[in-house]
Coordinates of C-alpha atoms (C1' of nucleotides) in Angstrom, one line a residue:
Chain A
M8 CA 80.5 -26.0 101.8
K9 CA 76.8 -27.2 102.6
N10 CA 76.0 -30.7 103.6
V11 CA 78.7 -33.1 102.2
P12 CA 77.7 -36.6 102.0
L13 CA 79.6 -39.0 104.2
A14 CA 80.3 -41.1 101.3
T15 CA 81.8 -38.2 99.5
V16 CA 84.2 -37.7 102.5
E17 CA 85.3 -41.4 102.4
R18 CA 86.2 -41.1 98.7
V19 CA 88.0 -37.8 99.2
A20 CA 90.4 -39.4 101.5
K21 CA 90.9 -41.9 98.8
Y22 CA 91.5 -39.3 96.2
L23 CA 94.1 -37.8 98.5
R24 CA 96.0 -40.9 98.9
C25 CA 96.1 -41.5 95.3
L26 CA 97.2 -37.9 94.6
N27 CA 100.1 -38.3 97.0
R28 CA 101.1 -41.5 95.2
L29 CA 101.1 -39.6 91.9
R30 CA 102.9 -36.6 93.1
E31 CA 105.7 -39.0 94.4
K32 CA 106.0 -40.3 90.7
G33 CA 106.3 -36.9 89.5
I34 CA 102.8 -36.6 87.8
K35 CA 101.8 -33.1 87.7
V36 CA 98.3 -33.3 86.2
V37 CA 95.5 -35.7 86.4
S38 CA 92.0 -35.9 85.0
S39 CA 88.8 -36.9 86.7
K40 CA 88.9 -40.0 84.5
E41 CA 92.3 -41.1 85.7
L42 CA 91.6 -40.3 89.2
A43 CA 88.4 -42.5 89.1
E44 CA 90.3 -45.4 87.6
H45 CA 92.7 -45.3 90.6
T46 CA 90.1 -45.3 93.0
R47 CA 87.4 -47.4 91.5
T48 CA 84.8 -44.8 90.9
S49 CA 83.4 -42.8 88.0
P50 CA 84.6 -39.6 86.5
E51 CA 81.5 -37.9 87.2
Q52 CA 81.7 -39.1 90.8
V53 CA 85.1 -37.5 91.3
R54 CA 84.0 -34.3 89.9
K55 CA 80.8 -34.1 91.9
D56 CA 82.6 -34.8 95.1
L57 CA 85.2 -32.2 94.5
S58 CA 82.5 -29.8 93.7
Y59 CA 81.2 -29.9 97.1
F60 CA 84.5 -28.2 98.3
G61 CA 85.1 -25.7 95.5
R62 CA 86.5 -25.6 91.9
F63 CA 89.9 -27.1 91.9
G64 CA 90.2 -28.1 88.1
K65 CA 91.4 -26.5 84.9
T66 CA 89.0 -26.9 82.0
G67 CA 90.3 -29.1 79.2
T68 CA 93.2 -30.0 81.4
G69 CA 92.6 -31.6 84.6
Y70 CA 93.7 -31.1 88.2
D71 CA 97.0 -30.1 89.4
T72 CA 98.1 -33.0 91.7
Q73 CA 100.1 -30.7 94.1
K74 CA 97.4 -28.0 94.5
L75 CA 94.6 -30.5 94.7
S76 CA 96.3 -32.7 97.3
R77 CA 97.0 -29.7 99.5
K78 CA 93.4 -28.4 99.2
L79 CA 92.0 -31.9 100.1
E80 CA 94.5 -32.3 103.1
R81 CA 93.0 -29.1 104.5
I82 CA 89.5 -30.1 104.0
L83 CA 90.0 -33.5 105.7
K84 CA 91.9 -32.8 108.6
A85 CA 90.6 -29.6 109.3
Q86 CA 94.4 -28.6 109.4
R87 CA 94.9 -30.0 112.9
K88 CA 97.5 -32.5 113.9
W89 CA 95.4 -34.9 116.0
N90 CA 97.1 -37.1 118.5
V91 CA 95.9 -40.7 118.6
C92 CA 96.5 -43.5 121.1
I93 CA 96.1 -47.2 120.7
I94 CA 94.6 -49.3 123.6
G95 CA 96.0 -52.7 123.8
A96 CA 99.6 -53.6 122.8
G97 CA 99.2 -57.0 121.7
S98 CA 99.9 -58.3 118.2
L99 CA 97.2 -56.1 116.6
G100 CA 97.9 -53.0 118.6
S101 CA 101.6 -53.2 118.1
A102 CA 101.1 -53.8 114.3
L103 CA 98.8 -50.7 114.1
A104 CA 101.5 -48.6 115.8
R105 CA 103.8 -49.7 113.0
Y106 CA 101.4 -49.3 110.3
Q107 CA 102.9 -47.5 107.3
G108 CA 99.6 -45.9 106.0
F109 CA 99.5 -43.5 109.0
K110 CA 102.5 -41.7 107.6
D111 CA 102.0 -38.1 106.3
T112 CA 98.3 -38.2 107.3
G113 CA 98.6 -35.6 110.2
Y114 CA 97.6 -38.3 112.8
N115 CA 100.3 -39.3 115.2
V116 CA 100.2 -42.4 117.4
V117 CA 101.7 -40.9 120.6
A118 CA 101.0 -43.7 123.1
L119 CA 100.0 -47.3 123.5
F120 CA 98.3 -48.5 126.4
D121 CA 98.4 -51.9 128.2
S122 CA 98.2 -53.8 131.5
D123 CA 101.1 -56.2 131.1
P124 CA 104.0 -55.0 133.1
E125 CA 106.3 -56.8 130.6
K126 CA 105.1 -54.4 127.9
I127 CA 104.9 -51.1 129.7
G128 CA 107.9 -48.9 128.8
E129 CA 108.5 -50.9 125.5
K130 CA 108.7 -48.9 122.2
M131 CA 106.4 -49.7 119.4
G132 CA 106.7 -47.8 116.2
Q133 CA 107.2 -44.2 117.4
A134 CA 105.5 -44.4 120.5
E135 CA 105.9 -46.0 124.0
V136 CA 103.6 -48.4 125.8
Y137 CA 102.2 -46.9 129.1
D138 CA 100.3 -48.5 132.0
I139 CA 96.6 -48.5 131.4
E140 CA 96.1 -47.5 135.0
N141 CA 97.6 -44.0 134.0
F142 CA 95.2 -43.7 130.8
K143 CA 93.4 -40.6 131.9
D144 CA 96.7 -38.7 132.8
V145 CA 98.7 -39.6 129.9
V146 CA 95.6 -38.8 127.4
K147 CA 95.4 -35.4 129.2
K148 CA 99.2 -34.6 129.1
K149 CA 99.7 -35.8 125.6
D150 CA 96.3 -34.1 124.2
I151 CA 95.2 -37.3 122.8
K152 CA 91.7 -36.9 121.0
M153 CA 91.3 -40.3 119.4
A154 CA 91.7 -43.9 120.6
I155 CA 92.2 -47.0 118.6
L156 CA 90.8 -50.2 120.4
A157 CA 92.7 -53.4 120.0
V158 CA 92.0 -55.3 123.3
P159 CA 91.0 -58.7 123.6
K160 CA 87.2 -58.7 123.8
E161 CA 87.1 -60.0 127.3
S162 CA 88.6 -56.7 128.7
I163 CA 86.2 -54.5 126.7
E164 CA 84.0 -53.7 129.5
E165 CA 87.0 -52.3 131.6
I166 CA 87.9 -50.2 128.7
E167 CA 84.5 -48.9 128.1
E168 CA 84.6 -47.6 131.7
L169 CA 87.8 -46.0 131.1
L170 CA 86.7 -44.3 127.9
S171 CA 83.5 -43.0 129.3
K172 CA 85.5 -41.1 131.9
A173 CA 88.2 -39.7 129.6
N174 CA 86.6 -36.5 128.5
N175 CA 89.3 -35.7 126.1
I176 CA 88.6 -38.8 123.9
R177 CA 86.3 -37.6 121.0
G178 CA 86.7 -40.4 118.5
I179 CA 87.1 -44.2 118.6
L180 CA 88.4 -46.7 115.9
N181 CA 87.3 -50.0 117.4
F182 CA 88.8 -53.3 116.1
V183 CA 87.3 -55.4 118.8
P184 CA 84.5 -57.4 117.3
V185 CA 82.0 -56.2 119.8
T186 CA 79.7 -53.2 119.7
I187 CA 80.9 -50.8 122.4
K188 CA 78.8 -48.5 124.6
L189 CA 79.9 -45.6 126.5
K190 CA 78.3 -44.4 129.5
T191 CA 78.5 -40.8 128.8
R192 CA 76.5 -37.8 127.6
R193 CA 79.1 -36.2 125.5
K194 CA 79.2 -37.1 121.9
V195 CA 82.0 -39.6 120.8
A196 CA 82.2 -40.7 117.2
I197 CA 82.7 -44.4 116.8
I198 CA 83.8 -46.4 113.9
D199 CA 83.8 -50.2 114.1
V200 CA 86.2 -52.1 111.9
D201 CA 85.0 -55.6 111.9
L202 CA 87.3 -57.8 109.8
A203 CA 85.3 -60.8 109.9
Q204 CA 82.4 -58.6 108.5
K205 CA 84.5 -57.6 105.7
L206 CA 85.2 -61.3 104.7
Y207 CA 81.4 -61.8 104.7
I208 CA 80.9 -59.0 102.4
L209 CA 83.6 -60.2 100.1
S210 CA 81.8 -63.5 99.8
Y211 CA 78.6 -61.7 99.0
L212 CA 80.4 -59.4 96.3
I213 CA 81.9 -62.6 94.8
K214 CA 78.5 -64.2 94.6
R215 CA 77.3 -60.9 92.9
G216 CA 80.3 -60.5 90.8
R217 CA 81.1 -57.1 91.8
E218 CA 83.8 -54.9 93.2
M219 CA 83.9 -52.3 95.8
T220 CA 85.7 -50.3 98.5
Chain B
M15 CA 65.3 -62.5 97.3
K16 CA 65.4 -59.5 95.0
N17 CA 68.0 -57.0 94.9
V18 CA 69.5 -56.5 98.4
P19 CA 71.3 -53.1 99.1
L20 CA 74.9 -53.5 99.9
A21 CA 74.3 -51.6 103.0
T22 CA 71.8 -54.1 104.3
V23 CA 74.3 -56.9 103.7
E24 CA 76.9 -55.0 105.9
R25 CA 74.4 -54.6 108.7
V26 CA 73.3 -58.2 108.5
A27 CA 76.9 -59.3 109.1
K28 CA 76.7 -57.0 112.2
Y29 CA 73.3 -58.6 113.3
L30 CA 75.0 -62.0 112.9
R31 CA 77.9 -61.2 115.2
C32 CA 75.6 -59.7 117.7
L33 CA 73.3 -62.8 117.7
N34 CA 76.1 -65.0 118.3
R35 CA 77.1 -63.0 121.3
L36 CA 73.7 -63.1 122.7
R37 CA 73.4 -66.9 122.1
E38 CA 76.6 -67.3 124.1
K39 CA 74.9 -65.4 126.9
G40 CA 72.2 -67.8 126.7
I41 CA 69.7 -65.3 125.4
K42 CA 67.0 -66.9 123.5
V43 CA 64.9 -64.2 122.0
V44 CA 65.6 -60.6 120.8
S45 CA 63.5 -57.9 119.4
S46 CA 64.3 -55.6 116.6
K47 CA 64.7 -52.8 119.1
E48 CA 67.3 -54.7 121.1
L49 CA 69.1 -55.8 118.1
A50 CA 69.1 -52.2 116.8
E51 CA 70.6 -50.8 120.0
H52 CA 73.4 -53.4 119.9
T53 CA 74.3 -52.6 116.4
R54 CA 73.7 -48.7 116.4
T55 CA 70.8 -48.6 113.9
S56 CA 67.0 -48.4 114.2
P57 CA 64.4 -51.0 114.8
E58 CA 62.8 -50.3 111.3
Q59 CA 66.0 -50.6 109.7
V60 CA 66.6 -54.2 111.3
R61 CA 63.0 -55.4 110.3
K62 CA 63.5 -54.1 106.7
D63 CA 66.8 -55.6 106.4
L64 CA 65.7 -58.9 107.6
S65 CA 62.5 -58.7 105.3
Y66 CA 64.7 -58.8 102.2
F67 CA 65.6 -62.4 103.1
G68 CA 62.2 -63.8 104.6
R69 CA 60.1 -63.7 107.7
F70 CA 62.1 -64.8 110.7
G71 CA 60.3 -63.1 113.6
K72 CA 57.4 -64.0 115.8
T73 CA 54.8 -61.3 116.2
G74 CA 54.8 -59.9 119.6
T75 CA 57.7 -61.6 120.7
G76 CA 60.8 -61.0 118.6
Y77 CA 63.4 -63.2 117.0
D78 CA 64.7 -66.6 118.1
T79 CA 68.4 -65.9 118.3
Q80 CA 69.5 -69.4 117.5
K81 CA 67.1 -69.8 114.4
L82 CA 67.9 -66.3 113.2
S83 CA 71.6 -66.6 113.5
R84 CA 71.5 -69.9 111.4
K85 CA 69.5 -68.2 108.8
L86 CA 71.7 -65.3 108.5
E87 CA 74.9 -67.4 108.4
R88 CA 73.3 -69.2 105.4
I89 CA 72.5 -65.8 103.7
L90 CA 75.9 -64.6 104.1
K91 CA 77.3 -68.0 102.7
A92 CA 79.2 -68.6 106.1
Q93 CA 78.1 -72.3 105.7
R94 CA 80.7 -72.5 102.9
K95 CA 83.9 -72.8 104.8
W96 CA 86.1 -70.8 102.6
N97 CA 89.8 -70.8 103.0
V98 CA 91.8 -67.5 103.4
C99 CA 95.3 -66.8 103.2
I100 CA 97.3 -63.9 104.3
I101 CA 100.0 -62.3 102.1
G102 CA 102.7 -60.7 104.1
A103 CA 103.7 -62.2 107.6
G104 CA 105.0 -59.1 109.1
S105 CA 103.5 -57.5 112.1
L106 CA 100.2 -56.7 110.4
G107 CA 99.9 -60.2 108.8
S108 CA 100.8 -62.1 111.9
A109 CA 98.3 -60.0 113.9
L110 CA 95.6 -60.9 111.4
A111 CA 96.5 -64.5 111.5
R112 CA 95.8 -64.3 115.3
Y113 CA 92.7 -62.0 115.1
Q114 CA 89.9 -63.4 117.4
G115 CA 87.2 -62.0 115.2
F116 CA 87.5 -64.6 112.7
K117 CA 86.5 -67.4 115.0
D118 CA 83.3 -69.0 114.4
T119 CA 82.9 -67.2 111.0
G120 CA 83.4 -70.0 108.7
Y121 CA 86.5 -68.5 107.2
N122 CA 89.8 -70.2 108.1
V123 CA 93.2 -68.7 107.6
V124 CA 95.0 -71.7 106.4
A125 CA 98.3 -70.1 105.1
L126 CA 100.5 -67.2 105.2
F127 CA 103.0 -66.1 102.4
D128 CA 106.2 -64.3 102.8
S129 CA 109.6 -64.0 101.2
D130 CA 111.7 -63.8 104.4
P131 CA 113.4 -67.3 104.8
E132 CA 113.4 -66.5 108.4
K133 CA 109.7 -66.6 108.6
I134 CA 109.0 -69.6 106.4
G135 CA 107.8 -72.6 108.2
E136 CA 106.9 -70.7 111.4
K137 CA 103.4 -71.0 112.8
M138 CA 101.2 -68.0 113.3
G139 CA 97.9 -68.4 114.8
Q140 CA 96.5 -71.7 113.2
A141 CA 98.5 -71.3 110.0
E142 CA 102.0 -71.9 108.7
V143 CA 104.0 -69.4 106.8
Y144 CA 104.9 -70.5 103.2
D145 CA 107.5 -69.3 100.7
I146 CA 105.8 -66.8 98.5
E147 CA 107.3 -68.5 95.6
N148 CA 105.0 -71.4 96.0
F149 CA 102.0 -69.2 96.2
K150 CA 100.1 -70.6 93.1
D151 CA 100.7 -74.3 94.3
V152 CA 99.7 -73.7 97.9
V153 CA 96.6 -71.9 96.8
K154 CA 95.5 -74.5 94.7
K155 CA 96.4 -77.4 97.0
K156 CA 94.7 -75.7 100.0
D157 CA 91.8 -74.5 98.0
I158 CA 92.1 -70.9 99.1
K159 CA 89.6 -68.5 97.5
M160 CA 90.4 -65.2 99.3
A161 CA 93.5 -63.4 100.1
I162 CA 94.3 -60.7 102.8
L163 CA 96.9 -58.3 101.6
A164 CA 99.3 -57.1 104.4
V165 CA 102.5 -56.5 102.5
P166 CA 104.7 -53.3 102.5
K167 CA 103.5 -51.2 99.6
E168 CA 106.8 -51.3 98.0
S169 CA 106.2 -54.9 97.1
I170 CA 102.7 -54.5 96.0
E171 CA 103.4 -54.7 92.2
E172 CA 105.0 -58.1 92.6
I173 CA 101.9 -59.3 94.5
E174 CA 99.6 -57.8 91.8
E175 CA 101.4 -59.9 89.1
L176 CA 100.9 -62.9 91.4
L177 CA 97.4 -62.5 92.1
S178 CA 96.6 -61.7 88.5
K179 CA 97.8 -65.2 87.8
A180 CA 96.3 -67.3 90.6
N181 CA 92.9 -68.2 89.3
N182 CA 91.6 -69.6 92.5
I183 CA 91.5 -66.2 94.2
R184 CA 88.1 -64.6 93.9
G185 CA 88.4 -62.0 96.7
I186 CA 91.0 -59.6 98.2
L187 CA 90.9 -58.0 101.4
N188 CA 93.4 -55.2 100.9
F189 CA 95.3 -53.6 103.9
V190 CA 98.0 -52.0 101.9
P191 CA 97.3 -48.2 101.5
V192 CA 97.6 -48.3 97.7
T193 CA 94.6 -49.1 95.1
I194 CA 95.6 -52.4 93.6
K195 CA 95.1 -53.3 90.1
L196 CA 94.9 -56.8 88.7
K197 CA 95.7 -57.6 85.0
T198 CA 93.0 -60.2 84.6
R199 CA 89.7 -60.6 82.8
R200 CA 88.1 -62.6 85.7
K201 CA 86.1 -60.8 88.2
V202 CA 87.8 -60.4 91.6
A203 CA 86.0 -58.6 94.4
I204 CA 88.3 -56.2 96.3
I205 CA 87.6 -54.5 99.4
D206 CA 90.1 -51.9 100.5
V207 CA 90.8 -51.4 104.2
D208 CA 92.5 -47.9 104.5
L209 CA 93.1 -47.2 108.2
A210 CA 94.3 -43.7 107.7
Q211 CA 91.1 -43.0 105.8
K212 CA 89.1 -44.2 108.9
L213 CA 90.9 -41.7 111.0
Y214 CA 90.1 -38.9 108.5
I215 CA 86.5 -40.0 108.6
L216 CA 86.6 -40.2 112.5
S217 CA 87.7 -36.4 112.5
Y218 CA 84.9 -35.5 110.1
L219 CA 82.3 -37.3 112.2
I220 CA 83.6 -35.6 115.2
K221 CA 83.4 -32.2 113.6
R222 CA 79.8 -33.2 112.6
G223 CA 78.9 -34.6 115.9
R224 CA 77.8 -38.0 114.7
E225 CA 78.2 -41.6 115.2
M226 CA 78.7 -44.4 112.5
T227 CA 79.9 -47.7 111.7
Chain C
dG9 C1' 50.5 -53.8 124.9
dG10 C1' 54.2 -55.2 122.3
dC11 C1' 55.9 -56.9 118.7
dT12 C1' 56.8 -58.0 113.4
dG13 C1' 56.5 -57.0 108.3
dT14 C1' 55.8 -53.9 104.8
dG15 C1' 54.0 -50.7 101.1
dA16 C1' 54.4 -45.8 100.7
dA17 C1' 56.8 -41.5 101.5
dG18 C1' 60.7 -39.1 102.0
dG19 C1' 65.6 -38.3 102.0
dA20 C1' 70.2 -39.3 100.1
dA21 C1' 73.7 -40.4 96.8
dT22 C1' 74.7 -41.5 92.0
dT23 C1' 74.5 -40.9 87.2
dC24 C1' 73.0 -38.3 83.2
dA25 C1' 73.6 -34.6 80.2
dC26 C1' 75.0 -30.7 78.7
dA27 C1' 76.9 -25.8 79.2
dG28 C1' 81.2 -23.5 79.3
dC29 C1' 86.2 -23.6 78.7
dC30 C1' 90.9 -24.1 76.6
Chain D
dG11 C1' 88.7 -32.9 71.1
dG12 C1' 89.1 -33.2 75.6
dC13 C1' 88.1 -31.6 79.9
dT14 C1' 85.6 -29.5 84.2
dG15 C1' 81.3 -28.2 86.8
dT16 C1' 76.6 -28.8 87.9
dG17 C1' 71.5 -28.7 87.8
dA18 C1' 68.1 -32.4 86.7
dA19 C1' 66.9 -37.0 86.6
dT20 C1' 67.4 -41.2 88.4
dT21 C1' 68.3 -44.8 91.5
dC22 C1' 69.2 -46.3 96.0
dC23 C1' 68.3 -46.4 100.8
dT24 C1' 65.9 -45.1 105.2
dT25 C1' 62.0 -43.7 107.8
dC26 C1' 57.2 -43.5 108.5
dA27 C1' 53.1 -45.4 109.4
dC28 C1' 50.0 -49.0 109.9
dA29 C1' 48.0 -53.6 109.3
dG30 C1' 48.2 -58.0 111.4
dC31 C1' 49.4 -61.2 115.0
dC32 C1' 50.2 -63.0 119.9

DNA sequence: GGCTGTGAAGGAATTCACAGCC
DNA sequence: GGCTGTGAATTCCTTCACAGCC
């Protein structure tokens, strides 16, 4: 397993989702062509992507959905059930806590954080809302490794402060339309999800008459 | 304006967001270096990206935030105020309707759709919830060009049907963790936002010790 | 000195083309 | 015939390096 392109990892996550769906439907075998159609890519791409991790297919037949999905799961989540928290229990935060796509991924939302006393103690999805004051403690106790940011952008600086100090947190999924900056030496992976940006890109694709993911 | 890389367009949307923020703060001029820091990329990248569209900077000084933001807006087609709808007025749909990142983007959420009679007529964010039965009519009347999908995955097939027939819809932002497929000849741009996938990628980045967007 | 803009070089990701297998 | 796996070719994207300007 040499240097895997990031783009490949992104697609592999898609293949996995697709395979699980096929398995649910009772489909046992799938070809690279079919998998490509379901994930909007090319058969060659599928095969090349998979080849980074090993040889999973049967020549002339295709891939065993069950086996392949197990393999990909292992590859993607490094077989670790990571705990995740959501910061901000407003409408977006609570929606994310209930998001059905997290099911069967190995990621568990185990806590939300907010400063509103009204919300503290409330249950959202599987998790409870904690006082943001206790952030560091709860993160430690619950062994939380990743945070999803869904606060209003006005309070982002306060949260940056908090995250800079919480040494457990190693990854951040940021929904706040602001580029965050941590004051820390340790490496923290950050992915920004800017929904407005997605709309811009959609317009661009429409103009160009293309599709994408 | 030759063939612009998609990656460039994605970053340009980020620059725009950043510029608007700087303008709000009263900052008049910004260098490629500063812009790069705010968007987690390199100064060369910023300059190269912008150079696809023209020459906007002043040598030795930097970029006029106001002017540049106007230019980028035009490039991204933000000056066309496209109307957007959200299909599914559950927790995610209603959160998206209220999402603050859509402000000042040129995109307006003008309608939500749901089948739950309880919700129909309710106001969420700026928009009202309409009966999904009237989808085609409302889309036409309100001149809606893009749809955001936030329905439970069980009802996705029904929605695919609907979207296949609504000729106005030219772009789809899909939050349902399923690859959608339209039965139509016309070109529809689709962007999938799979949040579970983002978490997988986050783990991958953490393991690799990198950052990204 | 500090900055932009851009060809050229380098690196990364995708597509091609075909060998090998059932 | 239909499929996988993969080096080679190609296309796409980023980084370098420097010319030109204030």
